[in-house]
N, CA, C and O of each residue as an XYZ file, in Angstrom:
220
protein
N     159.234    245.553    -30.971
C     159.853    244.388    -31.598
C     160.087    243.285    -30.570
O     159.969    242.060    -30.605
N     160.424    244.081    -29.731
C     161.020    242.662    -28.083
C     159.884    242.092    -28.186
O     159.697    240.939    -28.575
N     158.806    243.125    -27.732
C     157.267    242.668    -27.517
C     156.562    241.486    -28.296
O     155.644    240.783    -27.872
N     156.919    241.447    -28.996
C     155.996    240.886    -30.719
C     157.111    239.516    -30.255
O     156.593    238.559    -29.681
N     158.252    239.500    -30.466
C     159.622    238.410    -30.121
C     158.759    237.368    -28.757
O     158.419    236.191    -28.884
N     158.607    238.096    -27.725
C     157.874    237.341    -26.287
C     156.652    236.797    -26.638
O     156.582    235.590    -26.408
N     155.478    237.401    -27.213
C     154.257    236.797    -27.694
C     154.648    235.827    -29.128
O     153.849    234.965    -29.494
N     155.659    236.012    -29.713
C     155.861    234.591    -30.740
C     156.375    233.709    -30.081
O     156.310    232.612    -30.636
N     157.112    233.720    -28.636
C     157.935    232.424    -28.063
C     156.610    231.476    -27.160
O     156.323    230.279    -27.153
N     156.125    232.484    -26.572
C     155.349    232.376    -25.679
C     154.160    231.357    -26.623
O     153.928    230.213    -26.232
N     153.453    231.934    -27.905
C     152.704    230.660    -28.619
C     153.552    229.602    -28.766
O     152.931    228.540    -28.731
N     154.482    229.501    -28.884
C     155.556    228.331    -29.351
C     155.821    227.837    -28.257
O     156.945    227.370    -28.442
N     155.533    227.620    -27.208
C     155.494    226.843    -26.091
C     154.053    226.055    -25.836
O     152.888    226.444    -25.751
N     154.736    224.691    -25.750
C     153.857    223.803    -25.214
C     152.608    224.026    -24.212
O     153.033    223.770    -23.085
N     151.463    224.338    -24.158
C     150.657    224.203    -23.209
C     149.863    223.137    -23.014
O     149.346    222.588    -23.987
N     149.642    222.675    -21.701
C     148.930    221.500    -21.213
C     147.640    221.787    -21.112
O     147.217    222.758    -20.484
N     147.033    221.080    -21.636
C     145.763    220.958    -21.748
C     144.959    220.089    -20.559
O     145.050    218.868    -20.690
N     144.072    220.646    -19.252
C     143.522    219.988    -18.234
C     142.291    219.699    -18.560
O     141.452    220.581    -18.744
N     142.065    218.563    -18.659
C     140.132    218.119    -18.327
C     139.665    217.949    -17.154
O     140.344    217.217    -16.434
N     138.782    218.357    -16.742
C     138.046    217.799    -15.506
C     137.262    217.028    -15.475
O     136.672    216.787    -16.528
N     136.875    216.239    -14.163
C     135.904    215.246    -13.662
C     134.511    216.112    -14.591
O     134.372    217.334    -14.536
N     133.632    215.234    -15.364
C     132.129    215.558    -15.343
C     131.398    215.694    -14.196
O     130.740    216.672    -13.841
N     131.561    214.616    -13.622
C     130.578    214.803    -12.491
C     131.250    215.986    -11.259
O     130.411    216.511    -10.526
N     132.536    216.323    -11.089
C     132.896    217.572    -10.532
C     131.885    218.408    -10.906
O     130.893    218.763    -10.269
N     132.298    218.726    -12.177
C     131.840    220.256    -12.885
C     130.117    220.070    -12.598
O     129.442    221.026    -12.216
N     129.554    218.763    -12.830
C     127.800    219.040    -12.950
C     127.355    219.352    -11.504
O     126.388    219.990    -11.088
N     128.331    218.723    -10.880
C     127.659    218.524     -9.232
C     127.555    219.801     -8.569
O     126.817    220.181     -7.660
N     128.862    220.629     -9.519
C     128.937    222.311     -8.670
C     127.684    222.974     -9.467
O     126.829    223.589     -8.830
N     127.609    222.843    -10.759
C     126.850    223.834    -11.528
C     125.667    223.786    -10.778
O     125.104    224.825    -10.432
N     125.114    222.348    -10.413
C     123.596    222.318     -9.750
C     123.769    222.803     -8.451
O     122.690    223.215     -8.024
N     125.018    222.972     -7.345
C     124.786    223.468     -6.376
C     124.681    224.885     -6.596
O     123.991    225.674     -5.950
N     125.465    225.138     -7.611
C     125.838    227.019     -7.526
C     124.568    227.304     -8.117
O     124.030    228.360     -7.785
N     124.066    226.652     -8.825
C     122.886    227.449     -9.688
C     121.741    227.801     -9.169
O     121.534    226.824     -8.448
N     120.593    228.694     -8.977
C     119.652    228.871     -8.012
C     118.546    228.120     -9.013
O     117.634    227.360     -8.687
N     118.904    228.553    -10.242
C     117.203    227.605    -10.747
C     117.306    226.194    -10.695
O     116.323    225.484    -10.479
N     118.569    225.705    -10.903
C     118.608    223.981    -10.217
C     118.083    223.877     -8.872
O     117.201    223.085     -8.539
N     118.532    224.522     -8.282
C     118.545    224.926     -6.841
C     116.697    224.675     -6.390
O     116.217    223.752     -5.733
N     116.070    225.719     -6.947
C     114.675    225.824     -7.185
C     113.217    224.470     -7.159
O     112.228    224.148     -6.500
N     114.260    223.951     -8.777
C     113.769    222.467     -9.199
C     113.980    221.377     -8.682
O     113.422    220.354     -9.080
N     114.806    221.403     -7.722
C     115.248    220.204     -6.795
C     113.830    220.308     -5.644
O     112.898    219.609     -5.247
N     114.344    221.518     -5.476
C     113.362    222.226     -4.085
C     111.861    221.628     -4.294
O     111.234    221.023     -3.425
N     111.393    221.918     -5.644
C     110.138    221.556     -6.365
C     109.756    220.188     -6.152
O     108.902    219.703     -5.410
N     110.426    219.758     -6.816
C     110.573    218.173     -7.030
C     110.182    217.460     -5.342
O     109.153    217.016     -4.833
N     111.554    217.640     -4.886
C     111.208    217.298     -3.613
C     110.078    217.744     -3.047
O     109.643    216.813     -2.370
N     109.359    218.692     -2.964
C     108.390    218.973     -1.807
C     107.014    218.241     -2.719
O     105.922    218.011     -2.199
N     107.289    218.012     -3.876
C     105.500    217.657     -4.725
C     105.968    215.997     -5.057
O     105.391    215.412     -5.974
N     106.683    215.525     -4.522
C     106.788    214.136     -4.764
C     106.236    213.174     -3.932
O     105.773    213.422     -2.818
N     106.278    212.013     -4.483
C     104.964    211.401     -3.794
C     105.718    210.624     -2.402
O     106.800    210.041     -2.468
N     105.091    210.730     -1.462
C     105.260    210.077     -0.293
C     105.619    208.863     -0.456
O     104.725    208.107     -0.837
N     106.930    208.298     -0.244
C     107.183    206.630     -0.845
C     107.031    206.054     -2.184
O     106.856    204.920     -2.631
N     107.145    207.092     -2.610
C     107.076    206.705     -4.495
C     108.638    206.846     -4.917
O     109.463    207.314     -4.132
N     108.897    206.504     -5.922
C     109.622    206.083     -6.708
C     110.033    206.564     -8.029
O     110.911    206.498     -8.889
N     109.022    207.032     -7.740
C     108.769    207.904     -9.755
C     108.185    206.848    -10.653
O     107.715    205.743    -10.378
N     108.361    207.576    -11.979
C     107.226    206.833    -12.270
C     108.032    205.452    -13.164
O     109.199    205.773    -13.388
N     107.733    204.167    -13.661
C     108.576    203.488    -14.239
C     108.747    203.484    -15.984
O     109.608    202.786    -16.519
């Protein structure tokens, strides 16, 4: 009964809700991730010498 009493007060309290930076969260996912990781790797080594990409 106590038990059940603590988990009904405990929902009934306010919780704050945090957002984070986008660009935080994307900037880690592509470092942590190995297949980003990979495609960067790609990219960079088959790109054109002084190019730009394409327009």
């Amino acid at each position: 009964m106590l038990r059940t009493a603590g988990w009904g007060l405990l929902l009934l309290m306010p919780l704050r809700a945090v957002a984070w930076e986008d660009d935080a969260v994307l900037s880690f996912i592509s470092r942590a991730n190995p297949i980003l990781q990979a495609q960067r790797h790609v990219t960079q080594a088959y790109a054109k010498p002084g190019g730009r990409g394409q327009v």
